[in-house]
Coordinates of C-alpha atoms in Angstrom, one line a residue:
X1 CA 0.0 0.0 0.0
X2 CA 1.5 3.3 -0.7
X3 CA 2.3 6.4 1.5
X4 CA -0.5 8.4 0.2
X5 CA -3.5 5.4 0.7
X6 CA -2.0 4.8 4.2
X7 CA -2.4 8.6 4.9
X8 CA -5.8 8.5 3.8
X9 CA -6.8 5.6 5.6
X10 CA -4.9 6.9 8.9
X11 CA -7.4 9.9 7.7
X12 CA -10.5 7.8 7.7
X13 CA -10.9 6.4 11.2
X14 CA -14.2 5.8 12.1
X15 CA -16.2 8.5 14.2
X16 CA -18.4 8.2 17.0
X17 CA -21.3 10.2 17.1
X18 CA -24.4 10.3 19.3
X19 CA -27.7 10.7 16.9
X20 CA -31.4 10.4 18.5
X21 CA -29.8 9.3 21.8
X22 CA -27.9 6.2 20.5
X23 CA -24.3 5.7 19.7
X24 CA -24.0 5.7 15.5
X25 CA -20.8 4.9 13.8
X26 CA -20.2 7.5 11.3
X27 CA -18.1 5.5 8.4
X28 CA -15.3 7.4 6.5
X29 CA -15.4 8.0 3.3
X30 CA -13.1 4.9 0.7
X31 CA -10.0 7.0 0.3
X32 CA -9.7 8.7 -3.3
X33 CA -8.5 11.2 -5.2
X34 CA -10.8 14.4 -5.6
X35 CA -10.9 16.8 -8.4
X36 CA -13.5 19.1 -10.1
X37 CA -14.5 21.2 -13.0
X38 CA -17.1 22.9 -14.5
X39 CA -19.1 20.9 -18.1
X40 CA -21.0 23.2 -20.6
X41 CA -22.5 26.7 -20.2
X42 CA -21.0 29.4 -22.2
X43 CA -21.3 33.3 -21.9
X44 CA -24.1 35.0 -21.9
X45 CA -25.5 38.9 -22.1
X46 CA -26.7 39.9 -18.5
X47 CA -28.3 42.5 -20.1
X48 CA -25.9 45.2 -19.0
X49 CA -23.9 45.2 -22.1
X50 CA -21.4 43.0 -19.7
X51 CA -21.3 39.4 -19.6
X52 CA -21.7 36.1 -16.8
X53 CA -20.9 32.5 -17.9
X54 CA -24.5 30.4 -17.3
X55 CA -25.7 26.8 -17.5
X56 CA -22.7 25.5 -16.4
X57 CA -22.8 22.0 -14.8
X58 CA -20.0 21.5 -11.4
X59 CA -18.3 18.4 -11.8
X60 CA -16.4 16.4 -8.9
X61 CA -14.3 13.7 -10.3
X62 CA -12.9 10.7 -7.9
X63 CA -10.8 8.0 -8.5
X64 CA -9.5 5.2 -6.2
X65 CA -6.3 6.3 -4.9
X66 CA -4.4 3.1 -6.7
X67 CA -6.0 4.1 -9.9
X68 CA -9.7 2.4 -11.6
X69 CA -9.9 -1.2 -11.9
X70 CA -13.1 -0.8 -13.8
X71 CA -12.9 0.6 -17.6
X72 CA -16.2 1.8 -17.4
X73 CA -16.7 5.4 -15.3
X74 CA -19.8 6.0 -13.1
X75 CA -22.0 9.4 -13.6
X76 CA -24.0 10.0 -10.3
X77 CA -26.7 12.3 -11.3
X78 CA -29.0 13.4 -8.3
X79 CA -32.8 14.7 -8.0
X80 CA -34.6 17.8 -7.5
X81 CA -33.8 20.5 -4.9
X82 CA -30.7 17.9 -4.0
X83 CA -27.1 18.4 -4.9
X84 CA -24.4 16.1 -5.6
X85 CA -23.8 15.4 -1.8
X86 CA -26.9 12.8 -1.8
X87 CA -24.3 10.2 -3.3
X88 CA -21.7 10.8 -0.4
X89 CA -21.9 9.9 3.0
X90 CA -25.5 9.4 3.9
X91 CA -27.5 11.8 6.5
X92 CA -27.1 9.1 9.4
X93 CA -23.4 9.0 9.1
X94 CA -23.3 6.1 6.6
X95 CA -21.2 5.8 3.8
X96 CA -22.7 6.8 0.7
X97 CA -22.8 5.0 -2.9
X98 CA -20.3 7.3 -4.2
X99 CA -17.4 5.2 -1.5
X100 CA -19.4 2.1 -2.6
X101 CA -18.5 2.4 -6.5
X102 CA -14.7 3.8 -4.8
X103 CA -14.2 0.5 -3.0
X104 CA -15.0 -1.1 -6.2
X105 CA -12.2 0.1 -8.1
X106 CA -14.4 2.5 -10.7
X107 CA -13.9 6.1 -11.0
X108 CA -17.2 8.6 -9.9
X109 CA -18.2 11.9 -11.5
X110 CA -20.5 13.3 -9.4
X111 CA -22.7 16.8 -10.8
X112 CA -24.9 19.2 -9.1
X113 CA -27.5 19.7 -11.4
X114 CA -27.4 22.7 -13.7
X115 CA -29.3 26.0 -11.9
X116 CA -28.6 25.0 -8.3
X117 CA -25.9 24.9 -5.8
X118 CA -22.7 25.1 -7.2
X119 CA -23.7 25.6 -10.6
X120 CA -24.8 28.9 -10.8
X121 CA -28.1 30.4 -12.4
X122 CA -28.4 33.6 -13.9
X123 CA -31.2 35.7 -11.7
X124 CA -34.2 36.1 -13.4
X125 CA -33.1 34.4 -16.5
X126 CA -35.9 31.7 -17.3
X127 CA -38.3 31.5 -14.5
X128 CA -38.9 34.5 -12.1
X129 CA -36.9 32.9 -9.1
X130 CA -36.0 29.6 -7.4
X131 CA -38.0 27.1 -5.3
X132 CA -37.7 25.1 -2.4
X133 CA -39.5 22.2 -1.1
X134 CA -40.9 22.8 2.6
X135 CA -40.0 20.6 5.4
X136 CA -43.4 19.0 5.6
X137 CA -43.7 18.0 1.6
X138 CA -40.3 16.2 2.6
X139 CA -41.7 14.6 5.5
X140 CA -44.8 13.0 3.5
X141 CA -43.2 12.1 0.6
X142 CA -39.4 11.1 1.7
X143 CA -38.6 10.6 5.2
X144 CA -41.6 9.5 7.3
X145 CA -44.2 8.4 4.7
X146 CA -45.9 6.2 6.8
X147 CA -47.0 8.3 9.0
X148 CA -49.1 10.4 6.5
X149 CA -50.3 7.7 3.9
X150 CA -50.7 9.2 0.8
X151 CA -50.6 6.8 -1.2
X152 CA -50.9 2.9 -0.2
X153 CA -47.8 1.3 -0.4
X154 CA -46.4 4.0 1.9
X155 CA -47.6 2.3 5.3
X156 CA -44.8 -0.3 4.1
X157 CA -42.1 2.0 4.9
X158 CA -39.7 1.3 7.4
X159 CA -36.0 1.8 5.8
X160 CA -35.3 5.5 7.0
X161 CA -32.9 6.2 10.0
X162 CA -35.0 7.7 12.6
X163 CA -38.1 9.3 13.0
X164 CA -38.1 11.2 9.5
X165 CA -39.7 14.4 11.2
X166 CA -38.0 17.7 12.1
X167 CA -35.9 17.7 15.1
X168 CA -34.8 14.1 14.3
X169 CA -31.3 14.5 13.6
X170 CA -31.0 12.8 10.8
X171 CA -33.8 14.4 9.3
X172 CA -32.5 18.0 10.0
X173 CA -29.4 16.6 8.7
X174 CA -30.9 15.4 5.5
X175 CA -33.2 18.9 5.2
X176 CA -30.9 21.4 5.7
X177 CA -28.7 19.9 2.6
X178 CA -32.1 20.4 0.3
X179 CA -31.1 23.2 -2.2
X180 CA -33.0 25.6 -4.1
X181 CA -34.3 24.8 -7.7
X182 CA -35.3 26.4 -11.0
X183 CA -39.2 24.9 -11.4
X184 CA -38.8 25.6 -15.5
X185 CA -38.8 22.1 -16.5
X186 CA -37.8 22.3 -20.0
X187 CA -34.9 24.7 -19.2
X188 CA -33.6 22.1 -16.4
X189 CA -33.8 19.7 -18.8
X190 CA -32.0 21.1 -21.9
X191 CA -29.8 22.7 -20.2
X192 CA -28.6 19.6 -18.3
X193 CA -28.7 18.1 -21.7
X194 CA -26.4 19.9 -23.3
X195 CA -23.7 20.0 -19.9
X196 CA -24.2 16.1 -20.1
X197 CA -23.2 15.7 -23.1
X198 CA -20.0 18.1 -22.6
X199 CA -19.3 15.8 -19.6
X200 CA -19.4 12.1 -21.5
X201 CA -17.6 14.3 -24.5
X202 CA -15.0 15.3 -21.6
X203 CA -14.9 11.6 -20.3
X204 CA -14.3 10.2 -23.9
X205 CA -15.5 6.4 -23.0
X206 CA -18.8 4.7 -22.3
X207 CA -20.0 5.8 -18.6
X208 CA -23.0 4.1 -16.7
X209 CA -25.3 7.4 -16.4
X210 CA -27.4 7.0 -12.8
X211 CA -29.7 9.8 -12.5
X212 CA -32.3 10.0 -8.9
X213 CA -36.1 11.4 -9.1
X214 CA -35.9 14.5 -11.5
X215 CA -32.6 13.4 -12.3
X216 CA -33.6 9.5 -13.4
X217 CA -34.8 10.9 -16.6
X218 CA -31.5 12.8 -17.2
X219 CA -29.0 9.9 -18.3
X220 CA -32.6 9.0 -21.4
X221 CA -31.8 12.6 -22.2
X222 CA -27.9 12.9 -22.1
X223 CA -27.5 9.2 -24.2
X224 CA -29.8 10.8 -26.9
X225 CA -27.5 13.6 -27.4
X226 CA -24.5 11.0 -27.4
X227 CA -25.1 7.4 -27.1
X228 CA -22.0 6.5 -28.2
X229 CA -20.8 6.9 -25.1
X230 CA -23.4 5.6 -22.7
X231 CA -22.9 2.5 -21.8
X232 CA -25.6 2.2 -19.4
X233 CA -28.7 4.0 -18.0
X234 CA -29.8 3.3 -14.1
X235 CA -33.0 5.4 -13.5
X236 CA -33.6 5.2 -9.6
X237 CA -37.3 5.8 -9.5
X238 CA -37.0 8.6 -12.5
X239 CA -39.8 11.6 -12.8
X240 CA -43.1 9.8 -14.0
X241 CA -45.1 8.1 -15.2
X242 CA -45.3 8.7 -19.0
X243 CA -47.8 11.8 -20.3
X244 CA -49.3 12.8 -17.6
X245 CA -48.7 13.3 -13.8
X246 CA -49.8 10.4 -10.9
X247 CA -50.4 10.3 -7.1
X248 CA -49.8 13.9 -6.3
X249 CA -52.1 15.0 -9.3
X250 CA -53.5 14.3 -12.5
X251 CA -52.4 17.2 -15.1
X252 CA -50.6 16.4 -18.4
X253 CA -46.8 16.8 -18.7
X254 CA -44.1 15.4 -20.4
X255 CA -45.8 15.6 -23.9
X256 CA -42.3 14.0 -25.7
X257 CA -43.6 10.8 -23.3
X258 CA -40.6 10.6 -20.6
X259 CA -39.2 14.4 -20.8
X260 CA -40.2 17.7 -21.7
X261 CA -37.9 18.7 -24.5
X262 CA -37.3 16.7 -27.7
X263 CA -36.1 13.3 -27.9
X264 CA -35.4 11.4 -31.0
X265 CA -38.1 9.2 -32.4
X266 CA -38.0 6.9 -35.5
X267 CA -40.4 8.1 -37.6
X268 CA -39.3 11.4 -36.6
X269 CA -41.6 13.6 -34.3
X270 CA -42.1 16.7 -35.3
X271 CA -45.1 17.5 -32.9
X272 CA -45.5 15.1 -30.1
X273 CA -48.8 16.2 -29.3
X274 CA -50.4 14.6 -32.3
X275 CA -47.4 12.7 -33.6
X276 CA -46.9 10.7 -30.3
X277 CA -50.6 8.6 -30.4
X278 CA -51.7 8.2 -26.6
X279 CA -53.4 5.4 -25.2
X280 CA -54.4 4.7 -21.6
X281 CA -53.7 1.0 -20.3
X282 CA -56.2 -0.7 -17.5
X283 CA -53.9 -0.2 -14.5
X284 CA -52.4 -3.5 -13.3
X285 CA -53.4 -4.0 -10.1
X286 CA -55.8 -1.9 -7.5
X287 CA -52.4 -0.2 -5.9
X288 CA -51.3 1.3 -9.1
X289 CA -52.5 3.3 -12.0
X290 CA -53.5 3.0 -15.3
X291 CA -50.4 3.2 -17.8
X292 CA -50.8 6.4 -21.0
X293 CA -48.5 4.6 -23.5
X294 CA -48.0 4.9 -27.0
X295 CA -51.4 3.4 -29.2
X296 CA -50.3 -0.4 -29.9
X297 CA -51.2 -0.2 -33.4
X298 CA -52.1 2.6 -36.3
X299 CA -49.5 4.1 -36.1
X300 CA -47.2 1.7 -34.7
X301 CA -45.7 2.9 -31.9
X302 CA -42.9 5.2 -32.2
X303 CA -39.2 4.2 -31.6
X304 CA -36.7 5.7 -29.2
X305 CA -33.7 5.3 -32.1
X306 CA -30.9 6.4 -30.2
X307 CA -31.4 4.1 -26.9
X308 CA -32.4 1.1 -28.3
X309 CA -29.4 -0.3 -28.1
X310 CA -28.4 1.1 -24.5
X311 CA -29.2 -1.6 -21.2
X312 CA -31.4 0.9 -18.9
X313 CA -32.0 -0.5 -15.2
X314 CA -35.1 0.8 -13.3
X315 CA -35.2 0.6 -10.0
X316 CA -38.2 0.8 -7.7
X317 CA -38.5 1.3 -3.6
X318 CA -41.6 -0.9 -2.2
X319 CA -43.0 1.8 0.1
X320 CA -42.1 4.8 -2.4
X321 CA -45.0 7.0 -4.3
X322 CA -43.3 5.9 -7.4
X323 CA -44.7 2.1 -6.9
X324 CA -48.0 3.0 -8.2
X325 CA -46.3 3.9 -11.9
X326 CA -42.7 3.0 -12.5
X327 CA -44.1 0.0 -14.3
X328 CA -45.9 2.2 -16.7
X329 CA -42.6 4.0 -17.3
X330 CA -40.8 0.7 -17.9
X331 CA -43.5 -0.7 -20.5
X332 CA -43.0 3.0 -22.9
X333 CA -39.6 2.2 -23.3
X334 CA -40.3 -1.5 -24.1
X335 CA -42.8 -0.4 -26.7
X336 CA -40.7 2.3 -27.6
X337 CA -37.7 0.1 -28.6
X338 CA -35.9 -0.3 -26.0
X339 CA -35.9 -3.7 -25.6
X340 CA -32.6 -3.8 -22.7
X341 CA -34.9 -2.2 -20.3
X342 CA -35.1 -4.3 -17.0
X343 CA -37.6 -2.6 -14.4
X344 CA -36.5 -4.0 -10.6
X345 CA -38.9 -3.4 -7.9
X346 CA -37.2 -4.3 -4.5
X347 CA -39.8 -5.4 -2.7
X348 CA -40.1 -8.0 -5.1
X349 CA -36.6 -9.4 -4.8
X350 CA -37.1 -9.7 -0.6
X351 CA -35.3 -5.8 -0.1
X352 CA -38.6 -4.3 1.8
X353 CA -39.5 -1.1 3.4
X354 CA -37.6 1.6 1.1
X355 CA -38.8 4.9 0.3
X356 CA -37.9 7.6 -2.5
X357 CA -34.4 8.3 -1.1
X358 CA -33.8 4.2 -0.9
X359 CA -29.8 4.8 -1.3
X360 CA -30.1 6.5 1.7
X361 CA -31.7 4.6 3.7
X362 CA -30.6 1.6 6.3
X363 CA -30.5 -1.1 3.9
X364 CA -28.9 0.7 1.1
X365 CA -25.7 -1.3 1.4
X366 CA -28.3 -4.5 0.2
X367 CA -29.8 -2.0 -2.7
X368 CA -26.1 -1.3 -4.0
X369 CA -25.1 -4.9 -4.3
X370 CA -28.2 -5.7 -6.4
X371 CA -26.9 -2.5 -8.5
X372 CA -23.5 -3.6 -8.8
X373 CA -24.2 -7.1 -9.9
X374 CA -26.6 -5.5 -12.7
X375 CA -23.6 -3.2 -13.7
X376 CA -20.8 -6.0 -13.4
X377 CA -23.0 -8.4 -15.9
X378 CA -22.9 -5.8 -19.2

């Protein structure tokens, strides 16, 4: 072992901490190497006459500190009002995913998200001025969903540290890391697009792209700019279901049928809204909801041409609000071509109690390992 790896391992002791009254053991993070930079953006008028540099994407690269063992680099791409912290060590002191892939012997890139914390947005520019989600809304649809119910797989939950209310302190812990957000969906989107794109152009080989929530339709959008260069696509319970909004509300969205901005179809779409043919699916079961696809037949259903080709992993907590409809997200991309789509809900391979934030949660050791084997097989 060399001086620099027994320096950071000398570095890495374990903590003790006290957290709700009982003694946690706060693991260190796997020793790496840590760099950063900034992918996409450009400058921009600020409408002085002078100029700022905008939609820039922050960047922080880590590699083992005896170099990758894995060819293939991991993007970590996290969800709204988050930042790319969600992927370190977790709110109760656990080690994070990012130290999981680490120990494995691949290198990480880890972003914040385009428009929020350390990537810059332009005041104004876009949408009148950030967001922020409210304690409670975190409470009821995160942290302690069993206690509200919203939807009915959420009495199952049972996977996050604590109490998930404030004054728990690991859920003041998780909260006060929540960051503000630009609500302009089609913005978000194409501008992380285009810094995603700058990123796998930066990277010059095939990357597994894992986007979270908002962010799980992020790594659909960045390998149909360049899917040359994913290798992979892990969705962790990515913004749903297709068309149309679910459990929280009913409204149409995402008219291209997984995003807001354009994706590439074969037959080309020029106008999704009469171009892409909807039809609504009996749901499958009295706990979820109906499915809006693509019509089955006349016309045929549209095809996803630059992802057909690309293995994309689903993955679905038991208790989470995204039970109800990540099946209907799996079956678009089936009809829509992509045939390497695998759709894993954890409850149904004996991993129970997870939320929305599963990777995370107490079990998200088990939840990696399921990840990893799907990642080590392509």
């Amino acid at each position: 072992m060399g001086v620099a790896k027994l320096l950071a391992v000398a570095a890495a002791v374990l903590l003790e901490q006290v957290i709700a009254g009982r003694s946690v053991v706060a693991a260190a993070e796997e020793p790496h190497v840590r760099s950063f930079f900034y992918a996409g953006g450009g400058y921009a008028d600020d409408g002085t006459g002078n100029h700022i540099f905008r939609d820039q994407m922050y960047v922080e690269h880590l590699s083992p500190v005896d170099g990758a063992t894995h060819e293939t680099p991991i993007v970590l791409i996290h969800g709204q009002a988050q930042s790319g912290s969600n992927f370190l060590n977790k709110p109760d002191g656990g080690r994070g995913w990012a130290s999981s892939f680490l120990a494995e012997g691949y290198e990480v890139y880890i972003v914040d998200q385009t428009l929020r914390a350390r990537s810059a947005w332009q005041p104004g520019h876009n949408e009148a001025a950030p967001s922020m989600y409210s304690a409670e809304l975190i409470q009821q649809r995160f942290t302690a969903a069993s206690e509200y119910n919203l939807w009915p797989q959420a009495v199952n939950h049972t996977q996050w540290p604590g109490t998930g209310v404030m004054g728990d302190p690991v859920f003041d812990a998780f909260y006060s890391s929540n960051v503000q957000f630009i609500g302009n969906a089609t913005y978000q989107q194409a501008s992380m697009q285009d810094a995603g794109a700058a990123l796998l152009a930066r990277i010059d080989k095939p990357a597994v792209l894992i986007g979270h929530s908002q962010g799980g339709i992020l790594p659909i959008l960045i390998a149909d700019a360049r899917p040359d260069l994913a290798k992979a696509l892990v969705l962790l319970e990515p913004t749903g279901p297709p068309f149309r909004e679910a459990v929280f509300g009913s409204a149409p969205a995402r008219v291209w049928g997984l995003t807001d901005v354009p994706l590439t179809y074969g037959p080309e779409v020029s106008d999704p809204e009469t171009d892409l043919v909807q039809e609504t699916r009996p749901a499958r079961d009295e706990n979820s909801v109906g499915c809006v696809l693509q019509a089955a037949e006349d016309p045929a259903p549209r095809q996803l041409a630059h992802l057909a080709d690309i293995p994309i992993l689903i993955m679905t907590g038991e208790a989470s609000y995204h039970m109800p409809y990540d099946y209907c997200t799996a079956q678009y991309l089936t009809q829509a071509g992509c045939d390497k789509t695998e759709h894993i809900e954890l409850g149904s391979i004996g991993i129970h109690g997870n939320g929305h934030m599963f990777f995370m949660e107490e079990n998200s050791d088990d939840i990696y390992d399921v990840l990893s084997e799907w990642i080590g097989e392509l």
